């Protein structure tokens, strides 16, 4: 959330602790934010723990344009961006492409999936794929999509 963006790690942990200990504990957004938080404060072991919980959610669901699939794709790529570890790219790409393959995907899930594919293109140094995602993200300049400003 906002505390995390501002670098107020104590407050961010307090808010996220509440979410993790509530009915929202299995919500993909809660798990992804907690994973990102742990990676950002340098606790890769805890970050991986929360990311694995998120990935378990998508293993339990049929493929579709769900928030679970789209958030998982973005969370994997943000973890790679933060840690420098290039793992699980196949899962991120599959989840993002699954989301985008459904005409019933919502604008929010499309945005998460496109953000993931854009970050994947950068990590793979794939200028053609980056240009493809840029055409979508360019129309969202200044929009905050999952801890990423589309014009940054």
PDB file of C-alpha atoms in Angstrom:
ATOM      1  CA  UNK A   1       0.000   0.000   0.000  1.00  0.00           C
ATOM      2  CA  UNK A   2       0.840   3.646   0.389  1.00  0.00           C
ATOM      3  CA  UNK A   3       3.087   3.100   3.417  1.00  0.00           C
ATOM      4  CA  UNK A   4       5.153   0.668   1.369  1.00  0.00           C
ATOM      5  CA  UNK A   5       5.467   3.100  -1.544  1.00  0.00           C
ATOM      6  CA  UNK A   6       6.619   5.815   0.867  1.00  0.00           C
ATOM      7  CA  UNK A   7       9.171   3.493   2.458  1.00  0.00           C
ATOM      8  CA  UNK A   8       7.512   3.466   5.885  1.00  0.00           C
ATOM      9  CA  UNK A   9       8.395  -0.174   6.466  1.00  0.00           C
ATOM     10  CA  UNK A  10       7.097  -0.366  10.039  1.00  0.00           C
ATOM     11  CA  UNK A  11       3.674   0.967   9.103  1.00  0.00           C
ATOM     12  CA  UNK A  12       3.601  -1.143   5.939  1.00  0.00           C
ATOM     13  CA  UNK A  13       4.330  -4.267   8.004  1.00  0.00           C
ATOM     14  CA  UNK A  14       1.580  -3.355  10.504  1.00  0.00           C
ATOM     15  CA  UNK A  15      -1.015  -2.956   7.767  1.00  0.00           C
ATOM     16  CA  UNK A  16       0.104  -6.080   5.960  1.00  0.00           C
ATOM     17  CA  UNK A  17       0.191  -8.102   9.187  1.00  0.00           C
ATOM     18  CA  UNK A  18      -3.460  -7.227   9.700  1.00  0.00           C
ATOM     19  CA  UNK A  19      -4.345  -8.400   6.210  1.00  0.00           C
ATOM     20  CA  UNK A  20      -2.337 -11.628   6.505  1.00  0.00           C
ATOM     21  CA  UNK A  21      -4.041 -12.431   9.823  1.00  0.00           C
ATOM     22  CA  UNK A  22      -7.556 -11.710   8.563  1.00  0.00           C
ATOM     23  CA  UNK A  23     -10.066 -13.239   6.209  1.00  0.00           C
ATOM     24  CA  UNK A  24      -7.958 -11.701   3.435  1.00  0.00           C
ATOM     25  CA  UNK A  25      -5.023 -14.010   4.197  1.00  0.00           C
ATOM     26  CA  UNK A  26      -5.599 -16.099   1.045  1.00  0.00           C
ATOM     27  CA  UNK A  27      -6.434 -13.166  -1.194  1.00  0.00           C
ATOM     28  CA  UNK A  28      -3.911 -13.038  -4.049  1.00  0.00           C
ATOM     29  CA  UNK A  29      -3.367  -9.305  -3.616  1.00  0.00           C
ATOM     30  CA  UNK A  30      -2.557  -9.755   0.085  1.00  0.00           C
ATOM     31  CA  UNK A  31      -0.096 -12.556  -0.643  1.00  0.00           C
ATOM     32  CA  UNK A  32       1.552 -10.674  -3.510  1.00  0.00           C
ATOM     33  CA  UNK A  33       1.921  -7.456  -1.518  1.00  0.00           C
ATOM     34  CA  UNK A  34       3.412  -9.367   1.399  1.00  0.00           C
ATOM     35  CA  UNK A  35       5.836 -11.206  -0.872  1.00  0.00           C
ATOM     36  CA  UNK A  36       6.901  -7.928  -2.435  1.00  0.00           C
ATOM     37  CA  UNK A  37       7.260  -6.304   0.977  1.00  0.00           C
ATOM     38  CA  UNK A  38       9.487  -9.115   2.261  1.00  0.00           C
ATOM     39  CA  UNK A  39      11.650  -8.998  -0.860  1.00  0.00           C
ATOM     40  CA  UNK A  40      11.983  -5.224  -0.553  1.00  0.00           C
ATOM     41  CA  UNK A  41      13.129  -5.378   3.083  1.00  0.00           C
ATOM     42  CA  UNK A  42      15.642  -8.083   2.164  1.00  0.00           C
ATOM     43  CA  UNK A  43      13.957 -11.210   3.501  1.00  0.00           C
ATOM     44  CA  UNK A  44      13.954 -13.414   0.412  1.00  0.00           C
ATOM     45  CA  UNK A  45      13.006 -16.510   2.392  1.00  0.00           C
ATOM     46  CA  UNK A  46       9.759 -14.927   3.611  1.00  0.00           C
ATOM     47  CA  UNK A  47       9.145 -13.357   0.209  1.00  0.00           C
ATOM     48  CA  UNK A  48       9.430 -16.769  -1.428  1.00  0.00           C
ATOM     49  CA  UNK A  49       7.094 -18.236   1.194  1.00  0.00           C
ATOM     50  CA  UNK A  50       4.310 -15.777   0.345  1.00  0.00           C
ATOM     51  CA  UNK A  51       4.926 -16.048  -3.390  1.00  0.00           C
ATOM     52  CA  UNK A  52       4.640 -19.848  -3.128  1.00  0.00           C
ATOM     53  CA  UNK A  53       1.300 -19.465  -1.327  1.00  0.00           C
ATOM     54  CA  UNK A  54       0.116 -17.306  -4.213  1.00  0.00           C
ATOM     55  CA  UNK A  55       1.309 -19.833  -6.778  1.00  0.00           C
ATOM     56  CA  UNK A  56      -0.511 -22.578  -4.888  1.00  0.00           C
ATOM     57  CA  UNK A  57      -3.742 -20.645  -5.457  1.00  0.00           C
ATOM     58  CA  UNK A  58      -3.327 -20.741  -9.225  1.00  0.00           C
ATOM     59  CA  UNK A  59      -2.452 -24.433  -9.124  1.00  0.00           C
ATOM     60  CA  UNK A  60      -5.834 -25.057  -7.494  1.00  0.00           C
ATOM     61  CA  UNK A  61      -7.864 -23.059 -10.018  1.00  0.00           C
ATOM     62  CA  UNK A  62      -8.753 -23.791 -13.604  1.00  0.00           C
ATOM     63  CA  UNK A  63      -7.007 -21.475 -16.077  1.00  0.00           C
ATOM     64  CA  UNK A  64      -8.878 -18.236 -16.583  1.00  0.00           C
ATOM     65  CA  UNK A  65      -8.825 -14.454 -16.444  1.00  0.00           C
ATOM     66  CA  UNK A  66      -8.923 -14.459 -12.656  1.00  0.00           C
ATOM     67  CA  UNK A  67      -7.306 -12.034 -10.278  1.00  0.00           C
ATOM     68  CA  UNK A  68      -5.200 -14.971  -9.028  1.00  0.00           C
ATOM     69  CA  UNK A  69      -3.632 -15.598 -12.441  1.00  0.00           C
ATOM     70  CA  UNK A  70      -3.010 -11.968 -13.279  1.00  0.00           C
ATOM     71  CA  UNK A  71      -1.658 -11.003  -9.848  1.00  0.00           C
ATOM     72  CA  UNK A  72       0.617 -14.062  -9.811  1.00  0.00           C
ATOM     73  CA  UNK A  73       2.111 -13.057 -13.149  1.00  0.00           C
ATOM     74  CA  UNK A  74       2.879  -9.540 -11.924  1.00  0.00           C
ATOM     75  CA  UNK A  75       4.126 -10.716  -8.515  1.00  0.00           C
ATOM     76  CA  UNK A  76       6.618 -13.129 -10.076  1.00  0.00           C
ATOM     77  CA  UNK A  77       8.034 -10.437 -12.309  1.00  0.00           C
ATOM     78  CA  UNK A  78       8.263  -7.871  -9.513  1.00  0.00           C
ATOM     79  CA  UNK A  79      10.069 -10.430  -7.354  1.00  0.00           C
ATOM     80  CA  UNK A  80      12.560 -10.938 -10.190  1.00  0.00           C
ATOM     81  CA  UNK A  81      12.975  -7.185 -10.572  1.00  0.00           C
ATOM     82  CA  UNK A  82      13.636  -6.712  -6.846  1.00  0.00           C
ATOM     83  CA  UNK A  83      15.848  -9.750  -6.245  1.00  0.00           C
ATOM     84  CA  UNK A  84      17.588 -10.060  -9.594  1.00  0.00           C
ATOM     85  CA  UNK A  85      16.710 -13.775  -9.647  1.00  0.00           C
ATOM     86  CA  UNK A  86      15.359 -14.886 -12.976  1.00  0.00           C
ATOM     87  CA  UNK A  87      13.100 -17.721 -11.896  1.00  0.00           C
ATOM     88  CA  UNK A  88       9.521 -18.745 -12.576  1.00  0.00           C
ATOM     89  CA  UNK A  89       9.362 -16.729 -15.794  1.00  0.00           C
ATOM     90  CA  UNK A  90       7.526 -19.582 -17.495  1.00  0.00           C
ATOM     91  CA  UNK A  91       4.813 -19.468 -14.824  1.00  0.00           C
ATOM     92  CA  UNK A  92       4.535 -15.677 -15.081  1.00  0.00           C
ATOM     93  CA  UNK A  93       4.251 -15.779 -18.851  1.00  0.00           C
ATOM     94  CA  UNK A  94       1.728 -18.626 -18.843  1.00  0.00           C
ATOM     95  CA  UNK A  95      -0.429 -16.893 -16.213  1.00  0.00           C
ATOM     96  CA  UNK A  96      -0.338 -13.565 -18.061  1.00  0.00           C
ATOM     97  CA  UNK A  97      -1.085 -15.105 -21.447  1.00  0.00           C
ATOM     98  CA  UNK A  98      -3.877 -17.191 -19.931  1.00  0.00           C
ATOM     99  CA  UNK A  99      -5.467 -14.026 -18.556  1.00  0.00           C
ATOM    100  CA  UNK A 100      -5.178 -12.232 -21.885  1.00  0.00           C
ATOM    101  CA  UNK A 101      -6.578 -15.174 -23.853  1.00  0.00           C
ATOM    102  CA  UNK A 102     -10.034 -14.661 -22.362  1.00  0.00           C
ATOM    103  CA  UNK A 103     -12.285 -11.960 -23.809  1.00  0.00           C
ATOM    104  CA  UNK A 104     -13.957 -11.808 -20.384  1.00  0.00           C
ATOM    105  CA  UNK A 105     -10.758 -10.527 -18.720  1.00  0.00           C
ATOM    106  CA  UNK A 106     -11.410  -7.314 -16.809  1.00  0.00           C
ATOM    107  CA  UNK A 107      -9.362  -4.152 -17.375  1.00  0.00           C
ATOM    108  CA  UNK A 108      -7.681  -4.721 -13.993  1.00  0.00           C
ATOM    109  CA  UNK A 109      -6.582  -8.279 -14.762  1.00  0.00           C
ATOM    110  CA  UNK A 110      -5.452  -7.212 -18.241  1.00  0.00           C
ATOM    111  CA  UNK A 111      -3.359  -4.438 -16.692  1.00  0.00           C
ATOM    112  CA  UNK A 112      -1.646  -6.831 -14.269  1.00  0.00           C
ATOM    113  CA  UNK A 113      -0.960  -9.321 -17.064  1.00  0.00           C
ATOM    114  CA  UNK A 114       0.361  -6.653 -19.443  1.00  0.00           C
ATOM    115  CA  UNK A 115       2.580  -5.220 -16.706  1.00  0.00           C
ATOM    116  CA  UNK A 116       4.003  -8.697 -16.109  1.00  0.00           C
ATOM    117  CA  UNK A 117       4.662  -9.226 -19.813  1.00  0.00           C
ATOM    118  CA  UNK A 118       6.320  -5.817 -20.076  1.00  0.00           C
ATOM    119  CA  UNK A 119       8.664  -6.620 -17.177  1.00  0.00           C
ATOM    120  CA  UNK A 120       9.332 -10.045 -18.695  1.00  0.00           C
ATOM    121  CA  UNK A 121      10.270  -8.432 -22.016  1.00  0.00           C
ATOM    122  CA  UNK A 122      12.729  -6.155 -20.232  1.00  0.00           C
ATOM    123  CA  UNK A 123      14.292  -9.046 -18.311  1.00  0.00           C
ATOM    124  CA  UNK A 124      14.629 -11.055 -21.543  1.00  0.00           C
ATOM    125  CA  UNK A 125      15.947  -8.040 -23.456  1.00  0.00           C
ATOM    126  CA  UNK A 126      13.184  -8.620 -26.013  1.00  0.00           C
ATOM    127  CA  UNK A 127      12.623  -5.257 -27.675  1.00  0.00           C
ATOM    128  CA  UNK A 128       9.793  -6.507 -29.924  1.00  0.00           C
ATOM    129  CA  UNK A 129       7.817  -7.859 -26.951  1.00  0.00           C
ATOM    130  CA  UNK A 130       8.558  -4.686 -24.986  1.00  0.00           C
ATOM    131  CA  UNK A 131       7.245  -2.557 -27.863  1.00  0.00           C
ATOM    132  CA  UNK A 132       4.068  -4.642 -27.973  1.00  0.00           C
ATOM    133  CA  UNK A 133       3.401  -4.062 -24.268  1.00  0.00           C
ATOM    134  CA  UNK A 134       4.453  -0.419 -24.511  1.00  0.00           C
ATOM    135  CA  UNK A 135       1.633   0.272 -26.955  1.00  0.00           C
ATOM    136  CA  UNK A 136      -0.828  -0.780 -24.241  1.00  0.00           C
ATOM    137  CA  UNK A 137       0.943   0.799 -21.266  1.00  0.00           C
ATOM    138  CA  UNK A 138       1.534   4.085 -23.122  1.00  0.00           C
ATOM    139  CA  UNK A 139      -2.220   4.680 -22.909  1.00  0.00           C
ATOM    140  CA  UNK A 140      -2.002   4.335 -19.121  1.00  0.00           C
ATOM    141  CA  UNK A 141       0.730   6.872 -18.389  1.00  0.00           C
ATOM    142  CA  UNK A 142       0.623   8.027 -14.792  1.00  0.00           C
ATOM    143  CA  UNK A 143      -1.559   5.090 -13.767  1.00  0.00           C
ATOM    144  CA  UNK A 144      -0.400   3.072 -10.813  1.00  0.00           C
ATOM    145  CA  UNK A 145      -0.545  -0.636 -11.621  1.00  0.00           C
ATOM    146  CA  UNK A 146       0.737  -2.888  -8.900  1.00  0.00           C
ATOM    147  CA  UNK A 147       3.607  -0.892  -7.506  1.00  0.00           C
ATOM    148  CA  UNK A 148       4.625   0.206 -11.019  1.00  0.00           C
ATOM    149  CA  UNK A 149       3.858   3.554 -12.592  1.00  0.00           C
ATOM    150  CA  UNK A 150       3.171   2.949 -16.258  1.00  0.00           C
ATOM    151  CA  UNK A 151       5.297   5.867 -17.373  1.00  0.00           C
ATOM    152  CA  UNK A 152       8.382   4.967 -15.344  1.00  0.00           C
TER     153      UNK A 152
END
